[in-house]
Amino acid sequence: MTARAVSLSSLGLTARGGANPEITGIAVDSRAVKDGFLFAAMPGSRVHGGEFIQYALRMGAAAVLTDAKGAAIAADELADSDAALIISDAPREALARAAALWFGPHPATMVAVTGTNGKTSVATFVRQIWIEMGLDAVNLGTTGVEGAWTAPLAHTTPEPITLHRVLADATREGITHAAMEASSHGLDQRRLDGVTLTAAGFTNFTQDHLDYHETFEAYFDAKAGLFARVLPEDGTAVVNIDDAKGIDMAAIAKARGCEVITVGRDGGDLRLTAQRFDATGQDLRFDWRGKSFQKRLNLIGGFQAENVLLAAGLVIACGGDPAEVFDTLPHLTIVRGRMQLAATRDNGAAVFVDYAHTPDAVATALAAMRPHVMGRLVAILGAGGDRDPGKRPLMGAAAAAHADQVIVTDDNPRSEDPALIRAAVLEGAPDATEVGDRAEAILRGVDALGPGDALLIAGKGHETGQTVGDDVLPFDDAEQASVAVAALDGRLA
């Protein structure tokens, strides 16, 4: 972007004493500050950004945005500086809105999706539908920016400066439509504030991220922020009402005056009435406000129908013609790392990779595979370190309840002892086989497959690394599955 300067007030910020300096950039990292920058000193989980105000001032910051605590931490440095000071009770929201104004226009039509599971799939299907309809579209989230323009992302929902810069870059590249994932962390930290949405979707609500949110109530409230705060009053909420919390989300959206499109099996504006499964996908019958449709879906897993219909609802909410939207469904392709067919043995047994890393997601993935599998269902899973430990035995129990054979292995142990994580998972699956090395576990799982069997490798999905301690080691579940199949079937040269 060409160097430029705008007044502080044009970013929607009011400084103490009426100061209104020219701003040449925005940064949350004091090391990135240059002359004339606005430095946002945000509260953090370990260290408050106020500790770095002194360094930002030395780098030439023209203004500082923080809360009362941040201002108190750097009171002496601020008193000796000419920098403008903005103190906000909601500094994260103020930063997000300032970043939106600084970076400029984002794609004219935007949707966001929240929920415990399915966000990536829904956002990706929305983008695929738009592209099938001839529109220039992307999706943003766990897998980066994908579609008609691509870019890497470090977080599911990036911090505001990155998010608004990426959206502005996409717009300059001709992107008119974008679908993004709205994580609970991103919503809680106000990263999406400042994004103008046409519609927002809700998938489901189950246990996850309690290491951060601590309680289910706080976790739900974070996700509800998408409908209670971010979605404009003239926006449309598309809600899965098969999930118990979907009714609550719909009520929150209606209370704000938003239009609501409901999606479900037992009722709703977009209602799934029948599914027929085979080895390569499924046929769907569904109703849109009383009119019936039947379409082919070349995707494995009954839950994929729910994701696809939620995506279709979001596209309709953005003005898409329903019949045209439904005509795209047979052309939808699998989302990387989401029920992805990674390899097939010579005997016909299939190996799938999925990002399922919560108890509900593991149960849903395995249950969804069952109608497609004639033989035995084998599951490989672990649990991430430094994350919600309460879900570990529940994940093991979910696998034991739905698979014929379970192998417990390492996921991303991070700073924890991998053996202790495996032991916690095994509490829920006491008859499972324990194989710490993930590559060996995959080899054993593939070796166990007979004709008509299937293997699900759960937990890491699209990830291409395994975090052990401070190291990120190259590891790709799909690649390992392919290698194991090739080795066992004698395909290696």
Tab-separated table of C-alpha atoms in Angstrom:
chain	number	residue	atom	x	y	z
A	1	MET	CA	0.000	0.000	0.000
A	2	THR	CA	1.274	3.471	-0.863
A	3	ALA	CA	2.453	5.492	2.141
A	4	ARG	CA	-0.282	7.824	3.316
A	5	ALA	CA	-1.507	9.682	6.381
A	6	VAL	CA	-4.979	10.297	7.779
A	7	SER	CA	-6.150	12.164	10.822
A	8	LEU	CA	-6.743	10.229	14.016
A	9	SER	CA	-10.360	11.370	14.087
A	10	SER	CA	-10.960	9.898	10.619
A	11	LEU	CA	-10.272	6.496	12.200
A	12	GLY	CA	-13.151	7.036	14.595
A	13	LEU	CA	-10.868	7.737	17.552
A	14	THR	CA	-10.950	10.654	19.973
A	15	ALA	CA	-7.828	11.456	21.956
A	16	ARG	CA	-7.621	13.147	25.309
A	17	GLY	CA	-7.240	16.904	25.092
A	18	GLY	CA	-8.534	16.953	21.516
A	19	ALA	CA	-5.219	15.913	19.959
A	20	ASN	CA	-5.664	14.855	16.332
A	21	PRO	CA	-2.312	13.855	14.806
A	22	GLU	CA	-1.775	12.461	11.323
A	23	ILE	CA	-1.552	8.656	11.427
A	24	THR	CA	0.687	6.797	8.983
A	25	GLY	CA	-0.003	3.219	10.068
A	26	ILE	CA	-1.357	0.930	12.806
A	27	ALA	CA	0.481	-1.716	14.819
A	28	VAL	CA	-0.135	-3.986	17.807
A	29	ASP	CA	3.531	-5.019	17.945
A	30	SER	CA	5.787	-2.243	19.208
A	31	ARG	CA	8.606	-3.578	17.004
A	32	ALA	CA	6.524	-2.787	13.912
A	33	VAL	CA	5.887	0.833	14.893
A	34	LYS	CA	7.225	3.602	12.649
A	35	ASP	CA	7.022	7.392	12.763
A	36	GLY	CA	3.413	8.522	12.891
A	37	PHE	CA	1.921	5.117	13.747
A	38	LEU	CA	-1.005	4.401	16.029
A	39	PHE	CA	0.137	1.813	18.571
A	40	ALA	CA	-2.629	-0.366	20.015
A	41	ALA	CA	-1.624	-1.600	23.468
A	42	MET	CA	-4.133	-4.360	24.077
A	43	PRO	CA	-4.766	-6.360	27.252
A	44	GLY	CA	-3.282	-9.862	26.952
A	45	SER	CA	-3.640	-13.192	28.700
A	46	ARG	CA	-0.067	-13.048	30.025
A	47	VAL	CA	1.261	-9.512	29.484
A	48	HIS	CA	-0.604	-6.251	28.991
A	49	GLY	CA	0.354	-4.320	25.883
A	50	GLY	CA	0.825	-1.289	28.093
A	51	GLU	CA	4.236	-2.710	29.002
A	52	PHE	CA	5.361	-1.977	25.438
A	53	ILE	CA	4.069	1.584	25.127
A	54	GLN	CA	7.484	2.938	26.096
A	55	TYR	CA	9.102	1.106	23.161
A	56	ALA	CA	6.417	2.229	20.710
A	57	LEU	CA	6.965	5.837	21.739
A	58	ARG	CA	10.698	5.482	21.120
A	59	MET	CA	9.899	4.160	17.635
A	60	GLY	CA	7.916	7.318	16.854
A	61	ALA	CA	4.307	6.413	17.659
A	62	ALA	CA	2.049	9.451	17.162
A	63	ALA	CA	-0.840	7.976	19.143
A	64	VAL	CA	-1.529	5.198	21.628
A	65	LEU	CA	-4.804	3.308	21.975
A	66	THR	CA	-5.226	1.357	25.193
A	67	ASP	CA	-7.438	0.877	28.251
A	68	ALA	CA	-7.136	2.480	31.679
A	69	LYS	CA	-4.758	-0.235	32.887
A	70	GLY	CA	-2.444	0.230	29.913
A	71	ALA	CA	-2.391	3.988	30.437
A	72	ALA	CA	-1.553	3.487	34.105
A	73	ILE	CA	1.307	1.105	33.315
A	74	ALA	CA	2.952	3.645	31.006
A	75	ALA	CA	1.822	6.794	32.812
A	76	ASP	CA	5.301	8.263	33.166
A	77	GLU	CA	6.306	7.635	29.542
A	78	LEU	CA	3.000	9.037	28.249
A	79	ALA	CA	3.337	12.134	30.417
A	80	ASP	CA	6.721	12.883	28.852
A	81	SER	CA	5.460	12.299	25.286
A	82	ASP	CA	3.562	14.372	22.752
A	83	ALA	CA	1.752	11.281	21.500
A	84	ALA	CA	-2.037	11.403	21.531
A	85	LEU	CA	-3.653	9.070	24.065
A	86	ILE	CA	-6.933	7.255	23.451
A	87	ILE	CA	-8.318	5.382	26.461
A	88	SER	CA	-11.191	3.036	25.691
A	89	ASP	CA	-13.316	0.706	27.793
A	90	ALA	CA	-13.423	-1.554	24.721
A	91	PRO	CA	-9.978	-1.112	23.135
A	92	ARG	CA	-10.195	-4.248	20.995
A	93	GLU	CA	-13.416	-3.069	19.387
A	94	ALA	CA	-11.945	0.400	18.866
A	95	LEU	CA	-8.885	-1.140	17.195
A	96	ALA	CA	-11.016	-3.314	14.907
A	97	ARG	CA	-13.111	-0.378	13.724
A	98	ALA	CA	-10.044	1.823	13.264
A	99	ALA	CA	-8.343	-0.922	11.221
A	100	ALA	CA	-11.442	-1.218	9.019
A	101	LEU	CA	-11.320	2.513	8.287
A	102	TRP	CA	-7.570	2.538	7.756
A	103	PHE	CA	-7.357	-0.317	5.259
A	104	GLY	CA	-10.504	0.570	3.372
A	105	PRO	CA	-13.185	-1.378	1.524
A	106	HIS	CA	-13.599	-5.120	1.911
A	107	PRO	CA	-15.615	-7.377	-0.419
A	108	ALA	CA	-19.128	-6.011	-0.870
A	109	THR	CA	-20.814	-9.253	0.169
A	110	MET	CA	-19.501	-10.959	3.282
A	111	VAL	CA	-20.740	-13.740	5.526
A	112	ALA	CA	-19.330	-15.220	8.733
A	113	VAL	CA	-19.924	-18.655	10.250
A	114	THR	CA	-19.601	-19.658	13.894
A	115	GLY	CA	-20.141	-22.888	15.812
A	116	THR	CA	-17.986	-25.572	17.392
A	117	ASN	CA	-17.751	-27.804	14.315
A	118	GLY	CA	-18.254	-27.254	10.603
A	119	LYS	CA	-17.097	-23.645	10.232
A	120	THR	CA	-14.402	-24.390	7.655
A	121	SER	CA	-16.657	-26.671	5.631
A	122	VAL	CA	-19.542	-24.213	5.549
A	123	ALA	CA	-17.339	-21.237	4.637
A	124	THR	CA	-15.659	-23.281	1.909
A	125	PHE	CA	-18.966	-24.522	0.487
A	126	VAL	CA	-20.299	-20.944	0.425
A	127	ARG	CA	-17.256	-19.911	-1.597
A	128	GLN	CA	-17.603	-22.894	-3.943
A	129	ILE	CA	-21.286	-22.130	-4.568
A	130	TRP	CA	-20.494	-18.488	-5.348
A	131	ILE	CA	-17.741	-19.478	-7.777
A	132	GLU	CA	-20.062	-21.996	-9.476
A	133	MET	CA	-22.460	-19.061	-9.908
A	134	GLY	CA	-19.751	-17.061	-11.671
A	135	LEU	CA	-18.797	-14.780	-8.781
A	136	ASP	CA	-15.267	-13.885	-7.632
A	137	ALA	CA	-15.168	-15.321	-4.125
A	138	VAL	CA	-12.851	-16.461	-1.325
A	139	ASN	CA	-13.159	-18.088	2.070
A	140	LEU	CA	-10.982	-17.180	5.056
A	141	GLY	CA	-10.216	-19.332	8.074
A	142	THR	CA	-8.322	-22.329	9.348
A	143	THR	CA	-7.036	-23.241	5.880
A	144	GLY	CA	-5.990	-19.668	4.995
A	145	VAL	CA	-7.538	-17.638	2.185
A	146	GLU	CA	-8.764	-19.923	-0.602
A	147	GLY	CA	-10.680	-19.427	-3.823
A	148	ALA	CA	-10.289	-16.860	-6.588
A	149	TRP	CA	-7.407	-15.294	-4.616
A	150	THR	CA	-5.173	-16.996	-2.051
A	151	ALA	CA	-3.085	-15.943	0.946
A	152	PRO	CA	-1.818	-17.626	4.136
A	153	LEU	CA	-3.324	-16.939	7.566
A	154	ALA	CA	-1.884	-17.769	10.983
A	155	HIS	CA	-5.220	-17.878	12.827
A	156	THR	CA	-8.768	-19.032	12.090
A	157	THR	CA	-9.984	-15.486	12.729
A	158	PRO	CA	-6.979	-13.147	12.307
A	159	GLU	CA	-6.386	-10.155	14.565
A	160	PRO	CA	-7.999	-6.988	13.157
A	161	ILE	CA	-4.986	-5.442	11.431
A	162	THR	CA	-4.249	-8.638	9.491
A	163	LEU	CA	-7.931	-9.314	8.825
A	164	HIS	CA	-8.738	-5.897	7.387
A	165	ARG	CA	-5.501	-5.752	5.401
A	166	VAL	CA	-6.300	-9.131	3.822
A	167	LEU	CA	-9.889	-8.116	3.068
A	168	ALA	CA	-8.705	-4.871	1.472
A	169	ASP	CA	-6.086	-6.761	-0.570
A	170	ALA	CA	-8.752	-9.209	-1.721
A	171	THR	CA	-10.991	-6.360	-2.807
A	172	ARG	CA	-8.181	-4.809	-4.837
A	173	GLU	CA	-7.729	-8.199	-6.525
A	174	GLY	CA	-11.337	-8.086	-7.678
A	175	ILE	CA	-12.922	-10.267	-4.990
A	176	THR	CA	-16.562	-9.309	-4.459
A	177	HIS	CA	-17.732	-12.111	-2.144
A	178	ALA	CA	-16.076	-13.560	0.968
A	179	ALA	CA	-17.037	-16.128	3.599
A	180	MET	CA	-15.096	-16.233	6.843
A	181	GLU	CA	-14.930	-18.370	9.946
A	182	ALA	CA	-15.773	-16.656	13.224
A	183	SER	CA	-13.974	-18.436	16.057
A	184	SER	CA	-15.018	-17.977	19.666
A	185	HIS	CA	-11.599	-16.475	20.431
A	186	GLY	CA	-11.956	-14.037	17.540
A	187	LEU	CA	-15.441	-13.000	18.609
A	188	ASP	CA	-14.488	-12.672	22.282
A	189	GLN	CA	-11.522	-10.494	21.322
A	190	ARG	CA	-13.650	-8.349	18.979
A	191	ARG	CA	-11.576	-9.217	15.902
A	192	LEU	CA	-14.630	-9.173	13.616
A	193	ASP	CA	-15.955	-5.834	14.800
A	194	GLY	CA	-15.688	-3.454	11.881
A	195	VAL	CA	-16.529	-6.151	9.302
A	196	THR	CA	-19.837	-5.410	7.572
A	197	LEU	CA	-21.729	-8.676	7.128
A	198	THR	CA	-24.647	-9.446	4.881
A	199	ALA	CA	-25.381	-12.710	6.684
A	200	ALA	CA	-24.078	-14.907	9.493
A	201	GLY	CA	-24.413	-18.644	10.104
A	202	PHE	CA	-24.514	-20.938	13.145
A	203	THR	CA	-23.602	-24.641	12.883
A	204	ASN	CA	-23.681	-26.247	16.343
A	205	PHE	CA	-22.469	-25.955	19.917
A	206	THR	CA	-20.523	-28.645	21.811
A	207	GLN	CA	-17.569	-28.789	24.206
A	208	ASP	CA	-14.342	-27.114	23.110
A	209	HIS	CA	-11.976	-24.310	24.153
A	210	LEU	CA	-12.924	-24.451	27.841
A	211	ASP	CA	-9.238	-23.869	28.599
A	212	TYR	CA	-9.863	-20.324	27.313
A	213	HIS	CA	-13.526	-19.633	28.082
A	214	GLU	CA	-13.649	-21.743	31.305
A	215	THR	CA	-17.432	-22.228	31.233
A	216	PHE	CA	-19.994	-23.299	28.638
A	217	GLU	CA	-21.875	-20.077	29.321
A	218	ALA	CA	-18.865	-17.913	28.488
A	219	TYR	CA	-18.135	-20.026	25.403
A	220	PHE	CA	-21.724	-19.645	24.176
A	221	ASP	CA	-21.775	-15.921	24.903
A	222	ALA	CA	-18.627	-15.476	22.794
A	223	LYS	CA	-20.224	-17.198	19.814
A	224	ALA	CA	-23.524	-15.389	20.355
A	225	GLY	CA	-21.622	-12.122	19.866
A	226	LEU	CA	-21.771	-12.765	16.125
A	227	PHE	CA	-25.548	-12.307	16.213
A	228	ALA	CA	-25.891	-10.005	19.219
A	229	ARG	CA	-23.256	-7.501	18.103
A	230	VAL	CA	-21.460	-8.078	14.774
A	231	LEU	CA	-24.298	-8.932	12.369
A	232	PRO	CA	-26.077	-5.678	11.424
A	233	GLU	CA	-29.755	-5.301	12.224
A	234	ASP	CA	-30.546	-5.494	8.513
A	235	GLY	CA	-28.501	-8.689	8.136
A	236	THR	CA	-29.776	-12.257	7.935
A	237	ALA	CA	-29.005	-15.068	10.373
A	238	VAL	CA	-28.917	-18.619	8.979
A	239	VAL	CA	-29.242	-21.038	11.871
A	240	ASN	CA	-29.123	-24.802	12.323
A	241	ILE	CA	-32.137	-25.382	14.563
A	242	ASP	CA	-31.416	-29.101	14.974
A	243	ASP	CA	-28.857	-27.989	17.556
A	244	ALA	CA	-30.429	-27.046	20.875
A	245	LYS	CA	-28.489	-23.793	20.997
A	246	GLY	CA	-29.685	-22.932	17.502
A	247	ILE	CA	-33.055	-21.903	18.902
A	248	ASP	CA	-31.269	-19.527	21.272
A	249	MET	CA	-29.142	-18.080	18.471
A	250	ALA	CA	-32.215	-17.529	16.305
A	251	ALA	CA	-33.933	-15.740	19.188
A	252	ILE	CA	-30.913	-13.476	19.718
A	253	ALA	CA	-30.894	-12.525	16.039
A	254	LYS	CA	-34.659	-11.938	15.930
A	255	ALA	CA	-34.456	-9.743	19.027
A	256	ARG	CA	-32.123	-7.429	17.111
A	257	GLY	CA	-34.514	-7.270	14.191
A	258	CYS	CA	-32.507	-9.542	11.874
A	259	GLU	CA	-34.213	-11.809	9.368
A	260	VAL	CA	-33.698	-15.482	10.239
A	261	ILE	CA	-33.476	-18.458	7.875
A	262	THR	CA	-33.726	-21.767	9.736
A	263	VAL	CA	-32.119	-25.017	8.566
A	264	GLY	CA	-32.892	-28.449	9.979
A	265	ARG	CA	-34.054	-32.025	9.589
A	266	ASP	CA	-37.219	-31.731	11.650
A	267	GLY	CA	-38.308	-28.347	10.378
A	268	GLY	CA	-37.138	-24.983	9.127
A	269	ASP	CA	-37.152	-22.865	6.004
A	270	LEU	CA	-34.572	-25.184	4.443
A	271	ARG	CA	-35.443	-28.700	5.558
A	272	LEU	CA	-33.520	-31.916	4.891
A	273	THR	CA	-36.170	-34.619	4.396
A	274	ALA	CA	-34.228	-37.656	3.155
A	275	GLN	CA	-30.725	-39.009	2.510
A	276	ARG	CA	-29.552	-42.091	0.615
A	277	PHE	CA	-25.923	-43.144	1.026
A	278	ASP	CA	-23.521	-45.066	-1.192
A	279	ALA	CA	-19.784	-45.627	-1.378
A	280	THR	CA	-18.974	-42.290	-3.022
A	281	GLY	CA	-21.538	-39.876	-1.621
A	282	GLN	CA	-25.241	-39.361	-1.039
A	283	ASP	CA	-28.480	-38.230	-2.613
A	284	LEU	CA	-30.430	-35.520	-0.803
A	285	ARG	CA	-34.064	-34.574	-0.793
A	286	PHE	CA	-34.907	-31.253	0.835
A	287	ASP	CA	-37.549	-28.535	0.918
A	288	TRP	CA	-37.066	-24.791	0.543
A	289	ARG	CA	-40.102	-23.047	2.003
A	290	GLY	CA	-42.465	-25.743	0.779
A	291	LYS	CA	-40.863	-26.566	-2.566
A	292	SER	CA	-39.036	-29.910	-2.893
A	293	PHE	CA	-35.642	-30.537	-4.509
A	294	GLN	CA	-33.460	-33.618	-4.972
A	295	LYS	CA	-29.724	-33.291	-5.597
A	296	ARG	CA	-26.603	-35.449	-5.631
A	297	LEU	CA	-23.843	-34.672	-3.116
A	298	ASN	CA	-20.468	-36.261	-3.864
A	299	LEU	CA	-19.367	-36.016	-0.245
A	300	ILE	CA	-18.976	-38.694	2.439
A	301	GLY	CA	-20.811	-38.188	5.743
A	302	GLY	CA	-24.385	-37.390	6.577
A	303	PHE	CA	-23.375	-34.242	8.470
A	304	GLN	CA	-21.992	-32.814	5.228
A	305	ALA	CA	-25.600	-32.375	4.073
A	306	GLU	CA	-26.200	-30.107	7.072
A	307	ASN	CA	-23.065	-28.092	6.267
A	308	VAL	CA	-23.998	-27.790	2.600
A	309	LEU	CA	-27.579	-26.714	3.300
A	310	LEU	CA	-26.379	-24.110	5.821
A	311	ALA	CA	-23.989	-22.814	3.143
A	312	ALA	CA	-26.820	-22.747	0.605
A	313	GLY	CA	-28.937	-20.793	3.085
A	314	LEU	CA	-26.178	-18.216	3.494
A	315	VAL	CA	-25.874	-17.742	-0.274
A	316	ILE	CA	-29.648	-17.356	-0.542
A	317	ALA	CA	-29.517	-14.832	2.315
A	318	CYS	CA	-27.072	-12.811	0.201
A	319	GLY	CA	-29.500	-12.659	-2.713
A	320	GLY	CA	-28.785	-15.915	-4.525
A	321	ASP	CA	-31.655	-17.474	-6.479
A	322	PRO	CA	-32.557	-20.686	-4.581
A	323	ALA	CA	-32.903	-22.891	-7.666
A	324	GLU	CA	-29.580	-21.666	-9.052
A	325	VAL	CA	-27.918	-22.225	-5.678
A	326	PHE	CA	-29.237	-25.791	-5.425
A	327	ASP	CA	-28.049	-26.587	-8.963
A	328	THR	CA	-24.449	-26.072	-7.793
A	329	LEU	CA	-24.586	-28.728	-5.061
A	330	PRO	CA	-23.534	-31.721	-7.211
A	331	HIS	CA	-20.370	-29.792	-8.123
A	332	LEU	CA	-19.180	-29.225	-4.550
A	333	THR	CA	-15.896	-30.886	-3.624
A	334	ILE	CA	-14.415	-32.048	-0.363
A	335	VAL	CA	-12.786	-29.529	1.957
A	336	ARG	CA	-9.130	-30.325	2.578
A	337	GLY	CA	-8.752	-32.292	5.807
A	338	ARG	CA	-12.507	-32.626	6.287
A	339	MET	CA	-13.635	-36.213	5.635
A	340	GLN	CA	-10.959	-36.277	2.951
A	341	LEU	CA	-10.347	-39.538	1.106
A	342	ALA	CA	-6.592	-39.829	1.541
A	343	ALA	CA	-5.890	-43.281	0.104
A	344	THR	CA	-7.502	-46.534	-0.981
A	345	ARG	CA	-6.001	-49.990	-0.501
A	346	ASP	CA	-5.897	-52.549	-3.296
A	347	ASN	CA	-8.612	-54.476	-1.447
A	348	GLY	CA	-10.931	-51.458	-1.669
A	349	ALA	CA	-10.578	-50.316	1.958
A	350	ALA	CA	-10.611	-46.515	2.242
A	351	VAL	CA	-8.606	-44.184	4.485
A	352	PHE	CA	-10.093	-40.822	5.456
A	353	VAL	CA	-8.562	-37.827	7.234
A	354	ASP	CA	-10.711	-35.467	9.284
A	355	TYR	CA	-10.133	-32.469	11.560
A	356	ALA	CA	-12.464	-33.866	14.253
A	357	HIS	CA	-10.873	-32.847	17.556
A	358	THR	CA	-13.835	-32.591	19.934
A	359	PRO	CA	-15.945	-35.408	21.409
A	360	ASP	CA	-18.972	-34.428	19.340
A	361	ALA	CA	-16.956	-34.080	16.140
A	362	VAL	CA	-15.385	-37.536	16.601
A	363	ALA	CA	-18.795	-39.115	17.249
A	364	THR	CA	-20.386	-37.251	14.342
A	365	ALA	CA	-17.612	-38.161	11.882
A	366	LEU	CA	-17.639	-41.849	12.747
A	367	ALA	CA	-21.434	-42.099	12.818
A	368	ALA	CA	-21.590	-40.327	9.475
A	369	MET	CA	-19.128	-42.784	7.924
A	370	ARG	CA	-21.011	-45.887	9.042
A	371	PRO	CA	-23.685	-45.884	6.283
A	372	HIS	CA	-20.933	-45.695	3.647
A	373	VAL	CA	-18.905	-48.638	5.078
A	374	MET	CA	-19.761	-52.305	4.525
A	375	GLY	CA	-17.088	-53.691	6.841
A	376	ARG	CA	-15.277	-52.596	9.989
A	377	LEU	CA	-14.625	-49.007	11.008
A	378	VAL	CA	-11.195	-48.244	12.497
A	379	ALA	CA	-10.397	-44.942	14.226
A	380	ILE	CA	-7.078	-43.296	15.079
A	381	LEU	CA	-7.118	-40.293	17.387
A	382	GLY	CA	-5.290	-38.373	20.068
A	383	ALA	CA	-5.777	-35.034	21.814
A	384	GLY	CA	-3.860	-31.764	21.724
A	385	GLY	CA	-1.696	-30.630	24.600
A	386	ASP	CA	-2.204	-27.298	26.382
A	387	ARG	CA	-5.893	-27.441	25.433
A	388	ASP	CA	-9.122	-28.332	27.271
A	389	PRO	CA	-8.073	-31.517	29.149
A	390	GLY	CA	-11.650	-32.359	30.133
A	391	LYS	CA	-12.530	-33.430	26.608
A	392	ARG	CA	-9.793	-36.092	26.333
A	393	PRO	CA	-11.607	-39.079	27.922
A	394	LEU	CA	-14.798	-37.933	26.187
A	395	MET	CA	-13.030	-38.135	22.830
A	396	GLY	CA	-11.848	-41.644	23.646
A	397	ALA	CA	-15.355	-42.656	24.671
A	398	ALA	CA	-16.821	-41.224	21.456
A	399	ALA	CA	-14.375	-43.240	19.359
A	400	ALA	CA	-14.995	-46.417	21.352
A	401	ALA	CA	-18.756	-46.027	20.976
A	402	HIS	CA	-18.713	-45.609	17.197
A	403	ALA	CA	-15.680	-47.516	15.869
A	404	ASP	CA	-14.947	-51.237	15.803
A	405	GLN	CA	-11.280	-50.698	16.563
A	406	VAL	CA	-9.573	-47.679	18.157
A	407	ILE	CA	-5.902	-46.708	18.168
A	408	VAL	CA	-4.880	-43.882	20.522
A	409	THR	CA	-1.821	-41.914	19.447
A	410	ASP	CA	-0.231	-38.483	19.771
A	411	ASP	CA	-1.840	-35.386	18.245
A	412	ASN	CA	-0.003	-32.108	18.977
A	413	PRO	CA	1.305	-32.680	22.520
A	414	ARG	CA	2.861	-29.209	22.652
A	415	SER	CA	4.396	-28.664	26.117
A	416	GLU	CA	2.667	-31.601	27.819
A	417	ASP	CA	3.858	-35.168	28.380
A	418	PRO	CA	2.392	-37.124	25.427
A	419	ALA	CA	1.994	-40.275	27.526
A	420	LEU	CA	-0.217	-38.463	30.035
A	421	ILE	CA	-2.426	-37.117	27.236
A	422	ARG	CA	-2.797	-40.594	25.752
A	423	ALA	CA	-3.636	-41.992	29.191
A	424	ALA	CA	-6.452	-39.459	29.553
A	425	VAL	CA	-7.888	-40.423	26.140
A	426	LEU	CA	-7.584	-44.117	27.051
A	427	GLU	CA	-9.726	-43.534	30.142
A	428	GLY	CA	-12.639	-43.236	27.753
A	429	ALA	CA	-11.467	-46.069	25.485
A	430	PRO	CA	-9.866	-48.687	27.781
A	431	ASP	CA	-9.884	-51.397	25.090
A	432	ALA	CA	-8.066	-49.219	22.542
A	433	THR	CA	-4.527	-49.907	21.341
A	434	GLU	CA	-1.940	-47.327	22.386
A	435	VAL	CA	0.690	-46.375	19.797
A	436	GLY	CA	2.488	-43.152	20.659
A	437	ASP	CA	4.223	-42.591	17.311
A	438	ARG	CA	1.572	-41.209	14.954
A	439	ALA	CA	3.201	-42.557	11.788
A	440	GLU	CA	3.346	-46.035	13.281
A	441	ALA	CA	-0.266	-45.731	14.436
A	442	ILE	CA	-1.361	-44.864	10.894
A	443	LEU	CA	0.644	-47.776	9.476
A	444	ARG	CA	-0.998	-50.166	11.943
A	445	GLY	CA	-4.433	-48.766	11.220
A	446	VAL	CA	-3.984	-49.167	7.470
A	447	ASP	CA	-2.602	-52.695	7.961
A	448	ALA	CA	-5.748	-53.666	9.881
A	449	LEU	CA	-8.046	-52.883	6.943
A	450	GLY	CA	-9.751	-55.701	5.105
A	451	PRO	CA	-12.101	-55.520	2.111
A	452	GLY	CA	-15.011	-53.175	2.822
A	453	ASP	CA	-13.306	-51.648	5.875
A	454	ALA	CA	-12.529	-47.962	6.408
A	455	LEU	CA	-10.114	-45.997	8.569
A	456	LEU	CA	-10.679	-42.515	10.004
A	457	ILE	CA	-7.568	-40.583	11.099
A	458	ALA	CA	-9.004	-37.862	13.321
A	459	GLY	CA	-7.687	-34.684	14.859
A	460	LYS	CA	-5.246	-32.906	12.559
A	461	GLY	CA	-7.036	-32.754	9.224
A	462	HIS	CA	-5.322	-30.264	6.918
A	463	GLU	CA	-2.373	-29.612	9.249
A	464	THR	CA	1.094	-30.270	7.855
A	465	GLY	CA	3.021	-30.183	11.133
A	466	GLN	CA	3.029	-31.814	14.551
A	467	THR	CA	3.868	-29.577	17.514
A	468	VAL	CA	6.074	-31.335	20.066
A	469	GLY	CA	7.456	-29.033	22.729
A	470	ASP	CA	8.679	-25.915	20.947
A	471	ASP	CA	9.253	-27.754	17.664
A	472	VAL	CA	6.872	-28.087	14.724
A	473	LEU	CA	7.810	-31.300	12.936
A	474	PRO	CA	6.661	-31.956	9.355
A	475	PHE	CA	3.667	-34.289	9.474
A	476	ASP	CA	0.709	-34.677	7.144
A	477	ASP	CA	-1.923	-37.328	7.975
A	478	ALA	CA	-3.028	-37.688	4.350
A	479	GLU	CA	0.555	-38.046	3.163
A	480	GLN	CA	1.335	-40.618	5.855
A	481	ALA	CA	-1.775	-42.586	4.914
A	482	SER	CA	-0.717	-42.643	1.261
A	483	VAL	CA	2.784	-43.805	2.196
A	484	ALA	CA	1.403	-46.542	4.457
A	485	VAL	CA	-0.956	-47.816	1.751
A	486	ALA	CA	1.808	-47.768	-0.857
A	487	ALA	CA	4.185	-49.656	1.439
A	488	LEU	CA	1.675	-52.319	2.490
A	489	ASP	CA	0.320	-52.851	-1.032
A	490	GLY	CA	3.786	-53.026	-2.577
A	491	ARG	CA	3.494	-49.850	-4.636
A	492	LEU	CA	6.785	-48.328	-3.500
A	493	ALA	CA	9.624	-48.638	-6.015
